[in-house]
PDB file of C-alpha atoms in Angstrom:
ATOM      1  CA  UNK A   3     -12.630  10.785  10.794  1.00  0.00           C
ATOM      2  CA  UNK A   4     -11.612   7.648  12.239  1.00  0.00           C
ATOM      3  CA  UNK A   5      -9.685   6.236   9.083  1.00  0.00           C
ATOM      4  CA  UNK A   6      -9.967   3.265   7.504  1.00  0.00           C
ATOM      5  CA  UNK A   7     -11.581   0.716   9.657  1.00  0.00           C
ATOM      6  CA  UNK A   8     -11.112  -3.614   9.284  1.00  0.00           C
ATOM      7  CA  UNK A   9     -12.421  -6.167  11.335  1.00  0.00           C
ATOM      8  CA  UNK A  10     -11.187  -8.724  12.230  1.00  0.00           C
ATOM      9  CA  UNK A  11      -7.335  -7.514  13.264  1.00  0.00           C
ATOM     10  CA  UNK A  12      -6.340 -10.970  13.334  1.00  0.00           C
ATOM     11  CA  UNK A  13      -8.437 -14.080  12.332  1.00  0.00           C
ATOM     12  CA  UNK A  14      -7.344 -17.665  12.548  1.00  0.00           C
ATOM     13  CA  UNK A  15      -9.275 -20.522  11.083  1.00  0.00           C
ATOM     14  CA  UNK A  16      -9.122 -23.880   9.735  1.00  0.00           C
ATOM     15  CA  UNK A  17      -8.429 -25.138   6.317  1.00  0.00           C
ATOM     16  CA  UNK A  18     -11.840 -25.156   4.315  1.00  0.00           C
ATOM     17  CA  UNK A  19     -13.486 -22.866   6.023  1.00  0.00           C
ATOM     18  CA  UNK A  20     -14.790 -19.293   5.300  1.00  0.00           C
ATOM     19  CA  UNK A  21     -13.866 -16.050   5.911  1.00  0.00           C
ATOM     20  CA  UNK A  22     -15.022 -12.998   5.882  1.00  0.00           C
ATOM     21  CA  UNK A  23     -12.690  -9.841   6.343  1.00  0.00           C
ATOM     22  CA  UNK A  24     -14.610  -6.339   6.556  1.00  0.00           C
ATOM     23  CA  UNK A  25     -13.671  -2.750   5.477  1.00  0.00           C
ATOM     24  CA  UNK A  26     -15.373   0.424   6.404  1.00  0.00           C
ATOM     25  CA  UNK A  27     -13.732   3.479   4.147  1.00  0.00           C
ATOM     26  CA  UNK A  28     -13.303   7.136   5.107  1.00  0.00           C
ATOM     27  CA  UNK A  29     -16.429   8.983   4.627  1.00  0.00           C
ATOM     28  CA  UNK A  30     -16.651  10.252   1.224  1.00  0.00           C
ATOM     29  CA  UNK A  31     -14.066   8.287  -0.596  1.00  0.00           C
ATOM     30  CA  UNK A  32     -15.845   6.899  -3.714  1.00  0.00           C
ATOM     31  CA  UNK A  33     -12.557   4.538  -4.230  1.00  0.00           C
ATOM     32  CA  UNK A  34     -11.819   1.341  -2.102  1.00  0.00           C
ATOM     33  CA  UNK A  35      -9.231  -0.933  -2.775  1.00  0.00           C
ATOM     34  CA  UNK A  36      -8.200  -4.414  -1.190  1.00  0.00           C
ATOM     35  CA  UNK A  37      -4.690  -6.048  -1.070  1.00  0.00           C
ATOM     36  CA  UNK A  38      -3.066  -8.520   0.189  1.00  0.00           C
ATOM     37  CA  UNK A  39       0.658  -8.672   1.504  1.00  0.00           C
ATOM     38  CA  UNK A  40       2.695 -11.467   1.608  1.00  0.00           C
ATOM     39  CA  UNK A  41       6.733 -12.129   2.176  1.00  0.00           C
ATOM     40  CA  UNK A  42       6.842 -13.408  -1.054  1.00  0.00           C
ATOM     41  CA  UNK A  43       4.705 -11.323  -2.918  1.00  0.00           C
ATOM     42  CA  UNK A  44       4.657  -7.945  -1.286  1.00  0.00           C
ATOM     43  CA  UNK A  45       1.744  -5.961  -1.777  1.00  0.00           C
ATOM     44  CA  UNK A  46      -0.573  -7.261  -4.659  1.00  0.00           C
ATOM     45  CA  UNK A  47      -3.576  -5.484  -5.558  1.00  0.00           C
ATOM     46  CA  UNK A  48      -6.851  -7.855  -5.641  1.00  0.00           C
ATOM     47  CA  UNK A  49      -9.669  -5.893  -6.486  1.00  0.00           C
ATOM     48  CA  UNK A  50     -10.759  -2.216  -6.477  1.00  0.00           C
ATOM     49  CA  UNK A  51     -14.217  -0.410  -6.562  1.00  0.00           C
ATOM     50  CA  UNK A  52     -15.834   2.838  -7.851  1.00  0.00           C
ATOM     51  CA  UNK A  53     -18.704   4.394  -5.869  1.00  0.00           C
ATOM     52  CA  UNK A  54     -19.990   0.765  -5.050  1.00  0.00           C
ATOM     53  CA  UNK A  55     -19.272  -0.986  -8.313  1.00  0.00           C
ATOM     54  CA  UNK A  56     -16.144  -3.344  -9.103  1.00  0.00           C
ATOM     55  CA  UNK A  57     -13.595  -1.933 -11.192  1.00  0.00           C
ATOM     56  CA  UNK A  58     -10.907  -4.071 -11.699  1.00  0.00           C
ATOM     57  CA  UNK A  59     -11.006  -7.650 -10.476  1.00  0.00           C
ATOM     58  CA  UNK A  60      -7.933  -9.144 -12.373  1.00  0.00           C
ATOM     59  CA  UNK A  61      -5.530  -9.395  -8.645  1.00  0.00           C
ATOM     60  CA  UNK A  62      -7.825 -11.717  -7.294  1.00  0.00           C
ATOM     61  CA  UNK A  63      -6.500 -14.899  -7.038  1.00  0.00           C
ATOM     62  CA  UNK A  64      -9.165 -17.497  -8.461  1.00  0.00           C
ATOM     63  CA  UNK A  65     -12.479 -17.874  -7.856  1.00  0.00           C
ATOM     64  CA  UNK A  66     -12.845 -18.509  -3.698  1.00  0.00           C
ATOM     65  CA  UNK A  67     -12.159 -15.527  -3.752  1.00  0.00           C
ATOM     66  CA  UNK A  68     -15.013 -12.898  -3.804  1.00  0.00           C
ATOM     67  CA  UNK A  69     -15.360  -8.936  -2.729  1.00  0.00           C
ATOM     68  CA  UNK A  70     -18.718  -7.175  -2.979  1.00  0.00           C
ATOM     69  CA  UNK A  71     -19.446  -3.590  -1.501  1.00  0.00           C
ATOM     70  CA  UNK A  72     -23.128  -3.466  -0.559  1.00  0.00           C
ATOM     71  CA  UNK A  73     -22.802   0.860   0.799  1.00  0.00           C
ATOM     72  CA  UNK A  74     -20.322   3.179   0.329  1.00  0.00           C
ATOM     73  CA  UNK A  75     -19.282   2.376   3.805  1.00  0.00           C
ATOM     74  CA  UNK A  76     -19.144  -1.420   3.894  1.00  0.00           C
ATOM     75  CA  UNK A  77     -17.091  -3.710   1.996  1.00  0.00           C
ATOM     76  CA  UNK A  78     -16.417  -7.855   2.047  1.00  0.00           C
ATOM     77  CA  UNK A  79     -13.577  -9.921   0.896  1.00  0.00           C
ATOM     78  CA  UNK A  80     -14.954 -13.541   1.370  1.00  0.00           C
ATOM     79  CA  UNK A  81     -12.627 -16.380   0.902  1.00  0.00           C
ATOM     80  CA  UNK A  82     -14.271 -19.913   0.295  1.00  0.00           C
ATOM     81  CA  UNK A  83     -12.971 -22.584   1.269  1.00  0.00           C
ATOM     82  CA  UNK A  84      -9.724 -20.797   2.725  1.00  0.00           C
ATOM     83  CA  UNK A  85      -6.267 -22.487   2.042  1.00  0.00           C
ATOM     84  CA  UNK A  86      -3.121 -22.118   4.029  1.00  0.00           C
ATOM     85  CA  UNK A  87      -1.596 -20.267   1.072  1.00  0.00           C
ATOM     86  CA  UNK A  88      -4.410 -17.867   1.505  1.00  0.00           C
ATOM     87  CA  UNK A  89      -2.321 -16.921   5.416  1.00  0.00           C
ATOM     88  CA  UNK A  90      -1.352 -13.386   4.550  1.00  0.00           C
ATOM     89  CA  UNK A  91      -1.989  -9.956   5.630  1.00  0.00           C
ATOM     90  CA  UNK A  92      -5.141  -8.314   3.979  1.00  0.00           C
ATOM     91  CA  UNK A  93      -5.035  -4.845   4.020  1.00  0.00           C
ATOM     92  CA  UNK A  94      -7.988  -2.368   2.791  1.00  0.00           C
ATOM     93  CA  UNK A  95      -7.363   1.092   1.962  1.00  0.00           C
ATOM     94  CA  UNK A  96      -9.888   4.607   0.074  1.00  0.00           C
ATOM     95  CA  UNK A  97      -8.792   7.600  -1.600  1.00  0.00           C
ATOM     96  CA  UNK A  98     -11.353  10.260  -3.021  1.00  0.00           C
ATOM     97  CA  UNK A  99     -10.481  10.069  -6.471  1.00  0.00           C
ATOM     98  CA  UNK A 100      -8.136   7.744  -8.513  1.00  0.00           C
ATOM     99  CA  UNK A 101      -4.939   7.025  -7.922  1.00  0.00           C
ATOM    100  CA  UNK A 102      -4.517   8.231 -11.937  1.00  0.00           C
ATOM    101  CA  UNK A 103      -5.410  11.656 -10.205  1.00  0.00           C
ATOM    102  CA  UNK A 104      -2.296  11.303  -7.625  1.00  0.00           C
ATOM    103  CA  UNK A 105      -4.622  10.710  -4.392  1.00  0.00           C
ATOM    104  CA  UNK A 106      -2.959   9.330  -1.489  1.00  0.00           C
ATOM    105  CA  UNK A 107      -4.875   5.795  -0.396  1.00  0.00           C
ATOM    106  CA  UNK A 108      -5.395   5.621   2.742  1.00  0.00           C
ATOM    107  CA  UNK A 109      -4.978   2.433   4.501  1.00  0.00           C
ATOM    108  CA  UNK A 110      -6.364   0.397   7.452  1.00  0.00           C
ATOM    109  CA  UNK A 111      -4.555  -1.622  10.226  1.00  0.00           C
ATOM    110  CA  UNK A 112      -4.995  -4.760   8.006  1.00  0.00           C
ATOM    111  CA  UNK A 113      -6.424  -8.216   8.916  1.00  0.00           C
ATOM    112  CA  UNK A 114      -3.598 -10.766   9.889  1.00  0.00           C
ATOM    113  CA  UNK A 115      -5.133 -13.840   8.385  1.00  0.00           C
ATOM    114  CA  UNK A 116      -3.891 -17.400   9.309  1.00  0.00           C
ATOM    115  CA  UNK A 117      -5.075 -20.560   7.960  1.00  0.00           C
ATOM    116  CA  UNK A 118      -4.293 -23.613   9.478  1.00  0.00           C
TER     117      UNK A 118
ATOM    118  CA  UNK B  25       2.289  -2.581 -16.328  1.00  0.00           C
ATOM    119  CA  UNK B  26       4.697  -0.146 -14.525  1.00  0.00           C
ATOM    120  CA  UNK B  27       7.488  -1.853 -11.773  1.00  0.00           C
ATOM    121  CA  UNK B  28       9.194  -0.645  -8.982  1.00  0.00           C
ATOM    122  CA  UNK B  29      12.313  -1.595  -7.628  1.00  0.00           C
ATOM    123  CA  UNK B  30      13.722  -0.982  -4.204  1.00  0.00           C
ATOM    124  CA  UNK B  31      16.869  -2.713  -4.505  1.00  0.00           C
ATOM    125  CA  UNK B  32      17.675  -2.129  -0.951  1.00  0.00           C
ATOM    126  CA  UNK B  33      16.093  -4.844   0.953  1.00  0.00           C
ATOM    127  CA  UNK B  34      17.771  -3.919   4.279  1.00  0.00           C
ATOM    128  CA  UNK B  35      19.112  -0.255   5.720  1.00  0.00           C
ATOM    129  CA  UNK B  36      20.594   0.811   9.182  1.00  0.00           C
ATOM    130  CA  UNK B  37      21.424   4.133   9.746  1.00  0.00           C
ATOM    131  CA  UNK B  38      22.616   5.370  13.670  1.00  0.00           C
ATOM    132  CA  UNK B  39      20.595   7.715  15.282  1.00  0.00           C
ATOM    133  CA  UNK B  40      20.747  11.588  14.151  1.00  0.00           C
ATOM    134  CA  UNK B  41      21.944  10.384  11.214  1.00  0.00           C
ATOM    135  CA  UNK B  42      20.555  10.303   7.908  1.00  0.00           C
ATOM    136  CA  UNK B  43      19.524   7.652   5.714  1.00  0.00           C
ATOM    137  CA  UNK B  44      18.555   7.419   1.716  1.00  0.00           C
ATOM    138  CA  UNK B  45      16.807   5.092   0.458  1.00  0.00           C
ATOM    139  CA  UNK B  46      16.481   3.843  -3.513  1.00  0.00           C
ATOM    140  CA  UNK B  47      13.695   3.349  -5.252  1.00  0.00           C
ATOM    141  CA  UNK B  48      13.047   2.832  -9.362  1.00  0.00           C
ATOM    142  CA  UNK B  49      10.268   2.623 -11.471  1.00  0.00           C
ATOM    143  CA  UNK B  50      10.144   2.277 -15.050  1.00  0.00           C
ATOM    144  CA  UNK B  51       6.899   3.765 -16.807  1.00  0.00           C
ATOM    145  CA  UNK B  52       6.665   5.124 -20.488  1.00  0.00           C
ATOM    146  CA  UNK B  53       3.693   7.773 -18.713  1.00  0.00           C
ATOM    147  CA  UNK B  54       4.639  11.577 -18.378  1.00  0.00           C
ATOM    148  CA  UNK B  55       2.667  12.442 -15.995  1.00  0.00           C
ATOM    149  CA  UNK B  56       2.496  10.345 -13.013  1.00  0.00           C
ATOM    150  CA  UNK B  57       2.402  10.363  -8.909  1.00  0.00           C
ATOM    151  CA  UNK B  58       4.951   8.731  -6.713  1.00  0.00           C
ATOM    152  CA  UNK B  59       4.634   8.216  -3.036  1.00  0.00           C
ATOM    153  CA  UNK B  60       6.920   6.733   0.239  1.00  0.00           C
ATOM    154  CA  UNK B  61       4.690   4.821   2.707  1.00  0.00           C
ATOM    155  CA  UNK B  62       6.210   3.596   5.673  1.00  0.00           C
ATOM    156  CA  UNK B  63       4.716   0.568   7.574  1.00  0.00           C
ATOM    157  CA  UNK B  64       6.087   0.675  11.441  1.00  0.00           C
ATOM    158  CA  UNK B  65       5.734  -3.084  13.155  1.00  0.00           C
ATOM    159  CA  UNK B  66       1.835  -1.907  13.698  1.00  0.00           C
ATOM    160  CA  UNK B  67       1.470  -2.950  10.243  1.00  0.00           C
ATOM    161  CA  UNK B  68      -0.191   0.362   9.207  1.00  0.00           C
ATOM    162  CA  UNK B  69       0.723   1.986   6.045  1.00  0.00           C
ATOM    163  CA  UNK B  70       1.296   5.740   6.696  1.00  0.00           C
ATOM    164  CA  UNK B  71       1.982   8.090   3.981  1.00  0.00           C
ATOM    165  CA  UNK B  72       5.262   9.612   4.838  1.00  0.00           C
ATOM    166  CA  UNK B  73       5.260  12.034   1.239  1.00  0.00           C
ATOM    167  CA  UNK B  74       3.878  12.528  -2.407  1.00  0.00           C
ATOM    168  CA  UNK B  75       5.320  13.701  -5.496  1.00  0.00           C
ATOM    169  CA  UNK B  76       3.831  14.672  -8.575  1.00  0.00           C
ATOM    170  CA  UNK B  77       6.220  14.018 -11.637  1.00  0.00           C
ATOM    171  CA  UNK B  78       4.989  17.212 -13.950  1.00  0.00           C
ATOM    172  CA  UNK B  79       7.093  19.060 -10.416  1.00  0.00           C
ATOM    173  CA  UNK B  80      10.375  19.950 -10.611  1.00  0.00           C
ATOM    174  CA  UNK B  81      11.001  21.032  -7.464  1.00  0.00           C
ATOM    175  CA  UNK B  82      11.028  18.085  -4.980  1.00  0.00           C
ATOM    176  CA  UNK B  83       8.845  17.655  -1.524  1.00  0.00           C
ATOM    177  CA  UNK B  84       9.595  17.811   1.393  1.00  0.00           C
ATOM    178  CA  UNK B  85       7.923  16.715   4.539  1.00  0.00           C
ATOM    179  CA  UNK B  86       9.843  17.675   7.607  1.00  0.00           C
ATOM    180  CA  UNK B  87      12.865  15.420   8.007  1.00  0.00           C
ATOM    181  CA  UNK B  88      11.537  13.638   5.132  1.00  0.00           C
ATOM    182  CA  UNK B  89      12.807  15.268   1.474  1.00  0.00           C
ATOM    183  CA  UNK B  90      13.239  13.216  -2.283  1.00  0.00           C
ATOM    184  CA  UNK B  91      15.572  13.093  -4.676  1.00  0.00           C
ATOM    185  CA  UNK B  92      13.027  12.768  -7.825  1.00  0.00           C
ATOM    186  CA  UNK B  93      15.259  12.681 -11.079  1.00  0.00           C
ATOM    187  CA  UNK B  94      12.687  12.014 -13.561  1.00  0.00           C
ATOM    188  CA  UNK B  95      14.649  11.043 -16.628  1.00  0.00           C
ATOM    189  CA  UNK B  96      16.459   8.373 -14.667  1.00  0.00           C
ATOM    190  CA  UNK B  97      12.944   7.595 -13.070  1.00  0.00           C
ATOM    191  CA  UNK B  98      14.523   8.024  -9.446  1.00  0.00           C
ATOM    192  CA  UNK B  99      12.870   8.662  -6.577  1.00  0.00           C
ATOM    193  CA  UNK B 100      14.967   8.076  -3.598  1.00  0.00           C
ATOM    194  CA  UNK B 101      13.670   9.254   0.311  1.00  0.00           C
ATOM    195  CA  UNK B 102      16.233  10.838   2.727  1.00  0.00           C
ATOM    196  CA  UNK B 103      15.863  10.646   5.951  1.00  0.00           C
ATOM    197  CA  UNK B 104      17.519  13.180   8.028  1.00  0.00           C
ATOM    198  CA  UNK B 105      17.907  13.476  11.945  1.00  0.00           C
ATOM    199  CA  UNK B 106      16.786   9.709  11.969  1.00  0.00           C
ATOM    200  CA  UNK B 107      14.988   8.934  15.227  1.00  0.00           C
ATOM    201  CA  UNK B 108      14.059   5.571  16.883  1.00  0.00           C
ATOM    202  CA  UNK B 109      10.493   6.068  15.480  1.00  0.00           C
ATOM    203  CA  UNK B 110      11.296   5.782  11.989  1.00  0.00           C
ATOM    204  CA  UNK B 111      12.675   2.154  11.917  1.00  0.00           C
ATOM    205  CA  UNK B 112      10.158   0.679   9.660  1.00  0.00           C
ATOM    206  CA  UNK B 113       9.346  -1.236   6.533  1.00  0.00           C
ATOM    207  CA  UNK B 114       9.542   1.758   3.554  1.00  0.00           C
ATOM    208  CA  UNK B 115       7.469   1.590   0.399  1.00  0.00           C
ATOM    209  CA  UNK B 116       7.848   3.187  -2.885  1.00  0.00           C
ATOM    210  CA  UNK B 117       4.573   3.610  -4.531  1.00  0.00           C
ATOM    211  CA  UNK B 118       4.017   4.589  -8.217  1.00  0.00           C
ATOM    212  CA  UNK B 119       0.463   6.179  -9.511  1.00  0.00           C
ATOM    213  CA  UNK B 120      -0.177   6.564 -13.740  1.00  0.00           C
ATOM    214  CA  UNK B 121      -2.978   6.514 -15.883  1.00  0.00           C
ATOM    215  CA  UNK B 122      -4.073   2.754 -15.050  1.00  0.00           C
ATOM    216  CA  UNK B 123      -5.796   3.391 -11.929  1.00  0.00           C
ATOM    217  CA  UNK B 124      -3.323   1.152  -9.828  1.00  0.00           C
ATOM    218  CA  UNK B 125      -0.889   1.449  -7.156  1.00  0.00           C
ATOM    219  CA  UNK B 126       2.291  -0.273  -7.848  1.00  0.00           C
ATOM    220  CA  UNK B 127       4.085  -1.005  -5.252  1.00  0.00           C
ATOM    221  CA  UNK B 128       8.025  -2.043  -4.447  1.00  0.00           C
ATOM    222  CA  UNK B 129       9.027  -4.620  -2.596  1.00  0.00           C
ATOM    223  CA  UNK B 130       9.672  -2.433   0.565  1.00  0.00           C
ATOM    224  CA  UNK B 131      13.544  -1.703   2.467  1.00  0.00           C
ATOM    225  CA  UNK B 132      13.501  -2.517   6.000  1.00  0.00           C
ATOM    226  CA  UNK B 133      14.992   0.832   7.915  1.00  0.00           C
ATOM    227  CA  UNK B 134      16.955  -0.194  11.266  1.00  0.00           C
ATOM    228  CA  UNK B 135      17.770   2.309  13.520  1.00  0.00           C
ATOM    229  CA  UNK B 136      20.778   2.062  15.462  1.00  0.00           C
ATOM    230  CA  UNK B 137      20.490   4.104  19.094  1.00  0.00           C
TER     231      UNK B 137
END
């Protein structure tokens, strides 16, 4: 399997406008979860799905912020409008099962987002 | 919710050396799931080892071993034989119940040739 797969790798836009950051999970993994990693945060959790269906929502920052899964191999993090705070690495990662159930998440190369 | 804490934000060790690094956590869970991830400057988070807290005995992955003391709620990563590849940004991850990853702040490993 190829792993987890983002798009962009890095993405650089102006203040107010949208992005969209994409995730393609490992075949089979029913769980996909997006973060986002900052100096001063470290690694938050912002939302987290279940076999298509959002689980936990309560990371993501406020509501330009929006994540939908479509197919169990395509997922979205849309910010709108963006905001230079939002400049931060955005990482997407799967497991099989829950991370209650002590599966390893496995992570993609991340999207280096920078807003100007 | 559960924390970790990597008190360490900064470690050198020389090469061939070896290297431990801290982590804590502080959970009221028995059974629970700890992990090390390292992130190289690639930015990709690789799983370096797992440990499942209802085991005793602790894991070991190649030069990679853990010191889990689970009433202290200590889970510390050695590194032996360091090598120039293993300079990296080292996360302590901790798995319960809730679903979530929580994640330390991370220990930046320098290694000295």
């Amino acid at each position: 399997d190829a792993g987890v797969i983002q798009s962009p790798r890095h993405e650089v836009t102006e203040m107010g406008q949208e992005v969209t950051l994409r995730c393609k999970p490992i075949s089979g993994h029913d769980y996909l979860f997006w973060y986002r990693q900052t100096m001063m945060r470290g690694l938050e959790l912002l939302i987290y799905f279940n076999n298509n269906v959002p689980i936990d929502d309560s990371g993501m920052p406020e509501d330009r912020f929006s994540a939908k899964m479509p197919n169990a191999s395509f997922s979205t993090l849309k910010i709108q409008p963006s905001e230079p705070r939002d400049s931060a690495v955005y990482f997407c990662a799967s497991s099989l099962n829950p991370p209650g159930g002590g599966d390893t998440q496995y992570f993609g190369p991340g999207t280096r987002l920078t807003v100007l | 919710a559960q924390t970790v804490t990597q008190s360490q934000p900064e470690m050198s060790v020389q090469e061939a050396e070896t290297v431990t690094l801290s982590c804590t956590y502080d959970t009221s869970e028995s059974d629970y799931y700890l992990f090390w991830y390292k992130q190289p400057p690639s930015r990709q988070m690789i799983l370096v080892i797992r440990q499942e807290a209802y085991k005793q005995q602790n894991a070991t992955e190649n030069r990679f071993s853990v010191n889990f003391q689970k009433a202290a709620k200590s889970f510390s990563l050695k590194i032996s034989d360091s090598q120039l590849g293993d300079a990296a940004m080292y996360f302590c991850a901790y798995a319960g119940t809730g679903n979530q990853f929580y994640f330390g702040t991370g220990t930046s490993l320098t290694v000295i040739p």
